[in-house]
CSV table of C-alpha atoms in Angstrom, one decimal:
chain,number,residue,atom,x,y,z
A,19,SER,CA,74.7,107.4,137.7
A,20,GLN,CA,76.7,110.8,137.0
A,21,GLN,CA,75.0,112.7,134.0
A,22,GLY,CA,77.3,116.2,134.2
A,23,GLU,CA,81.1,116.1,133.7
A,24,GLU,CA,83.2,118.9,135.5
A,25,ASP,CA,86.2,119.7,133.6
A,26,PRO,CA,89.0,120.3,134.5
A,27,GLN,CA,89.0,117.7,138.1
A,28,ALA,CA,91.1,119.8,140.5
A,29,LEU,CA,92.1,123.3,139.9
A,30,SER,CA,95.8,126.0,141.6
A,31,ILE,CA,95.3,128.4,141.8
A,32,GLN,CA,96.5,131.6,143.6
A,33,GLU,CA,94.8,134.6,145.4
A,34,GLY,CA,93.7,137.4,143.2
A,35,GLU,CA,93.2,135.2,140.2
A,36,ASN,CA,90.3,133.9,138.8
A,37,ALA,CA,89.2,130.3,138.9
A,38,THR,CA,86.9,129.1,135.7
A,39,MET,CA,85.2,126.2,136.1
A,40,ASN,CA,83.2,123.7,132.9
A,41,CYS,CA,80.5,120.9,133.6
A,42,SER,CA,80.0,119.0,130.9
A,43,TYR,CA,75.5,117.3,130.5
A,44,LYS,CA,73.9,114.9,128.8
A,45,THR,CA,70.1,115.2,128.5
A,46,SER,CA,67.5,118.4,128.5
A,47,ILE,CA,67.4,119.9,131.0
A,48,ASN,CA,65.5,122.8,132.8
A,49,ASN,CA,67.7,124.4,134.8
A,50,LEU,CA,71.3,124.1,135.7
A,51,GLN,CA,72.4,124.6,139.7
A,52,TRP,CA,75.8,125.1,141.0
A,53,TYR,CA,76.4,124.3,144.9
A,54,ARG,CA,79.4,124.6,146.3
A,55,GLN,CA,80.7,121.5,149.5
A,56,ASN,CA,83.9,122.2,151.9
A,57,SER,CA,85.9,119.0,153.7
A,58,GLY,CA,83.6,116.2,152.0
A,59,ARG,CA,80.3,117.0,153.5
A,60,GLY,CA,77.0,119.0,153.1
A,61,LEU,CA,77.5,121.4,149.7
A,62,VAL,CA,76.0,125.0,149.2
A,63,HIS,CA,73.8,126.1,146.7
A,64,LEU,CA,75.6,129.4,145.3
A,65,ILE,CA,73.7,130.1,142.1
A,66,LEU,CA,70.9,128.5,139.4
A,67,ILE,CA,70.5,129.2,135.8
A,68,ARG,CA,67.3,128.9,133.6
A,69,SER,CA,67.7,127.1,130.4
A,70,ASN,CA,65.8,130.7,128.7
A,71,GLU,CA,69.2,132.5,130.1
A,72,ARG,CA,72.6,132.5,129.0
A,73,GLU,CA,74.4,134.3,131.5
A,74,LYS,CA,73.3,135.2,135.4
A,75,HIS,CA,75.9,137.2,138.2
A,76,SER,CA,75.8,137.3,141.7
A,77,GLY,CA,78.4,138.6,143.5
A,78,ARG,CA,82.2,136.8,141.8
A,79,LEU,CA,80.3,134.2,140.4
A,80,ARG,CA,79.8,134.5,137.2
A,81,VAL,CA,77.5,131.7,135.6
A,82,THR,CA,77.3,131.0,132.4
A,83,LEU,CA,75.2,128.6,130.2
A,84,ASP,CA,75.0,126.8,126.5
A,85,THR,CA,72.5,124.9,125.8
A,86,SER,CA,73.5,124.0,121.9
A,87,LYS,CA,76.3,123.0,124.0
A,88,LYS,CA,75.0,121.5,126.8
A,89,SER,CA,78.1,122.6,129.3
A,90,SER,CA,77.9,125.9,131.5
A,91,SER,CA,81.2,127.2,133.2
A,92,LEU,CA,81.5,129.2,136.5
A,93,LEU,CA,84.1,131.8,137.0
A,94,ILE,CA,85.6,132.7,140.7
A,95,THR,CA,86.6,136.1,140.5
A,96,ALA,CA,89.4,137.7,142.5
A,97,SER,CA,89.7,134.4,144.3
A,98,ARG,CA,90.2,133.8,147.6
A,99,ALA,CA,91.6,131.2,150.0
A,100,ALA,CA,88.4,130.2,151.6
A,101,ASP,CA,86.9,129.3,148.5
A,102,THR,CA,89.1,126.6,148.3
A,103,ALA,CA,85.9,124.2,148.2
A,104,SER,CA,84.5,121.4,146.2
A,105,TYR,CA,82.6,122.5,143.1
A,106,PHE,CA,79.7,121.0,141.6
A,107,CYS,CA,77.1,121.3,138.8
A,108,ALA,CA,73.2,120.0,138.8
A,109,THR,CA,70.9,119.8,136.5
A,110,GLY,CA,67.7,119.7,137.1
A,111,ARG,CA,64.2,119.1,134.3
A,112,ASN,CA,60.7,119.0,134.3
A,113,ALA,CA,58.3,116.7,135.4
A,114,GLY,CA,54.6,116.7,134.9
A,115,GLY,CA,55.2,120.4,134.6
A,116,THR,CA,56.7,121.7,136.9
A,117,SER,CA,60.1,121.5,138.5
A,118,TYR,CA,60.1,119.5,140.5
A,119,GLY,CA,62.3,116.5,140.8
A,120,LYS,CA,65.9,114.3,141.4
A,121,LEU,CA,69.0,117.7,140.1
A,122,THR,CA,71.5,114.8,138.6
A,123,PHE,CA,75.6,116.7,140.7
A,124,GLY,CA,78.6,116.0,138.3
A,125,GLN,CA,81.7,114.6,139.1
A,126,GLY,CA,83.0,118.3,140.4
A,127,THR,CA,85.8,120.2,141.3
A,128,ILE,CA,88.3,120.7,143.6
A,129,LEU,CA,89.5,123.7,143.6
A,130,THR,CA,92.5,124.8,145.8
A,131,VAL,CA,93.7,128.5,146.1
A,132,HIS,CA,96.9,129.8,147.3
A,133,PRO,CA,96.9,132.6,150.2
B,17,GLY,CA,63.6,123.5,162.0
B,18,ALA,CA,66.6,126.0,160.5
B,19,GLY,CA,68.2,123.6,159.0
B,20,VAL,CA,68.5,120.0,157.6
B,21,SER,CA,69.5,117.9,160.4
B,22,GLN,CA,70.5,114.5,160.3
B,23,THR,CA,71.7,111.1,162.7
B,24,PRO,CA,74.3,110.2,163.6
B,25,SER,CA,77.1,112.2,162.3
B,26,ASN,CA,78.9,108.7,161.6
B,27,LYS,CA,77.9,105.5,162.0
B,28,VAL,CA,80.3,102.4,162.0
B,29,THR,CA,78.8,98.8,162.0
B,30,GLU,CA,79.6,95.2,160.5
B,31,LYS,CA,79.0,93.3,157.7
B,32,GLY,CA,75.3,92.4,157.4
B,33,LYS,CA,74.3,94.1,159.7
B,34,TYR,CA,70.8,96.4,160.0
B,35,VAL,CA,71.3,100.7,159.9
B,36,GLU,CA,68.3,103.2,160.3
B,37,LEU,CA,69.4,107.4,158.7
B,38,ARG,CA,67.6,109.7,160.0
B,39,CYS,CA,66.8,113.3,157.8
B,40,ASP,CA,64.6,116.6,159.7
B,41,PRO,CA,64.2,118.6,156.3
B,42,ILE,CA,63.2,122.4,157.0
B,43,SER,CA,59.5,122.7,158.5
B,44,GLY,CA,57.5,123.6,155.1
B,45,HIS,CA,59.7,121.7,153.0
B,46,THR,CA,57.6,119.4,151.2
B,47,ALA,CA,60.2,118.2,148.8
B,48,LEU,CA,63.1,115.5,150.2
B,49,TYR,CA,65.7,114.0,148.9
B,50,TRP,CA,68.7,111.4,149.7
B,51,TYR,CA,72.2,111.4,148.4
B,52,ARG,CA,74.8,109.0,148.5
B,53,GLN,CA,78.5,110.3,148.3
B,54,SER,CA,81.6,108.5,148.0
B,55,LEU,CA,84.9,109.7,148.0
B,56,GLY,CA,86.3,111.7,145.3
B,57,GLN,CA,82.9,111.5,143.3
B,58,GLY,CA,79.5,113.5,143.6
B,59,PRO,CA,76.2,113.0,145.4
B,60,GLU,CA,74.6,110.2,143.4
B,61,PHE,CA,71.2,110.3,143.6
B,62,LEU,CA,69.1,107.8,145.6
B,63,ILE,CA,65.8,108.8,146.2
B,64,TYR,CA,63.2,111.5,146.3
B,65,PHE,CA,59.7,112.0,148.3
B,66,GLN,CA,56.9,114.5,147.5
B,67,GLY,CA,55.4,115.0,150.8
B,68,THR,CA,54.6,111.0,152.1
B,69,GLY,CA,55.3,109.6,148.9
B,70,ALA,CA,58.7,108.5,146.8
B,71,ALA,CA,58.2,110.3,143.6
B,72,ASP,CA,61.3,108.8,141.9
B,73,ASP,CA,63.6,105.9,144.0
B,74,SER,CA,65.5,105.0,140.0
B,75,GLY,CA,68.0,105.7,142.4
B,76,LEU,CA,67.5,102.9,145.4
B,77,PRO,CA,70.9,100.0,143.8
B,78,ASN,CA,68.7,97.7,145.0
B,79,ASP,CA,65.8,96.0,147.8
B,80,ARG,CA,68.3,96.3,150.6
B,81,PHE,CA,67.2,100.1,150.8
B,82,PHE,CA,64.2,101.6,151.4
B,83,ALA,CA,63.2,104.8,152.5
B,84,VAL,CA,60.2,106.4,154.5
B,85,ARG,CA,58.6,109.2,155.4
B,86,PRO,CA,55.5,108.4,156.9
B,87,GLU,CA,54.4,112.3,158.1
B,88,GLY,CA,55.7,114.5,155.4
B,89,SER,CA,58.6,115.1,157.6
B,90,VAL,CA,61.6,112.9,158.6
B,91,SER,CA,62.7,110.3,156.4
B,92,THR,CA,64.6,107.6,157.3
B,93,LEU,CA,66.5,105.8,155.1
B,94,LYS,CA,66.6,101.7,156.2
B,95,ILE,CA,69.6,99.7,154.5
B,96,GLN,CA,69.1,95.9,154.8
B,97,ARG,CA,71.9,93.2,155.3
B,98,THR,CA,74.8,96.3,155.1
B,99,GLU,CA,77.3,96.1,152.5
B,100,ARG,CA,80.8,96.7,152.6
B,101,GLY,CA,80.4,98.6,149.7
B,102,ASP,CA,77.5,100.5,151.3
B,103,SER,CA,80.1,102.4,152.9
B,104,ALA,CA,79.7,106.3,152.1
B,105,VAL,CA,78.2,109.8,153.2
B,106,TYR,CA,74.6,110.2,153.0
B,107,LEU,CA,73.4,112.9,152.3
B,108,CYS,CA,69.7,114.5,153.6
B,109,ALA,CA,68.3,117.5,151.3
B,110,SER,CA,65.5,119.1,151.4
B,111,SER,CA,63.0,122.0,149.0
B,112,SER,CA,60.8,124.8,148.6
B,113,ILE,CA,59.8,125.2,145.1
B,114,VAL,CA,59.5,128.5,145.3
B,115,PHE,CA,62.8,129.8,144.4
B,116,ALA,CA,62.5,131.0,140.9
B,117,GLY,CA,60.3,128.1,140.2
B,118,ALA,CA,63.1,125.7,140.6
B,119,ASN,CA,64.1,122.9,143.4
B,120,VAL,CA,67.3,124.3,145.2
B,121,LEU,CA,68.8,122.0,147.7
B,122,THR,CA,69.6,122.9,151.0
B,123,PHE,CA,71.6,119.9,152.6
B,124,GLY,CA,72.1,118.7,155.9
B,125,ALA,CA,76.1,117.6,156.9
B,126,GLY,CA,75.6,114.0,156.0
B,127,SER,CA,75.7,110.7,157.5
B,128,ARG,CA,78.5,108.6,157.1
B,129,LEU,CA,78.4,105.0,157.5
B,130,THR,CA,81.0,102.7,157.6
B,131,VAL,CA,80.7,99.0,157.4
B,132,LEU,CA,83.3,96.7,158.6
């Protein structure tokens, strides 16, 4: 079953604009990650935020996490045509005191950036 | 190897046939995961291994699906008596625990299975 739900399901913007994608989840988590997927094949890890963090930055990416609302957002600033892809949030939970354990992915947001 | 390798990249089979999908993870990664992704959906968890043992196989849909990792490296996902509903991209990923104390996954390119 899918834990996360992303919205919007699809987002279409112009190059240079910012893109914001949201993710909601249901159970307590240890960390939340965002992945990117091109052409329906392998996913690539973008950024990880732990449950005791509220905001993380990496280059043009900014992730926020609100554990009280069980939600996260991914902001891509100054978007480029090359950012066109599907973006997925994934939640991880502690398993036996470590962070080993499955990641549960959401349904994804399809981002299209027009040149 | 440098990345996660999956073979075959594409597999077309007939309903009722047996299929094996192989995954070669990043050298030294102790955790290995199998996911299934249908068109327009997110990856759906199937099973993950810590070393040679299946730590969590709760996502395997039924007993036609089985996965092994006998030496703690290469894994094989086996599907018996394939059905048309098994058609999907099967993704393998591996991880090392060392990154920020969490399991960041490195994915392979996937094996696209089509059951006619």
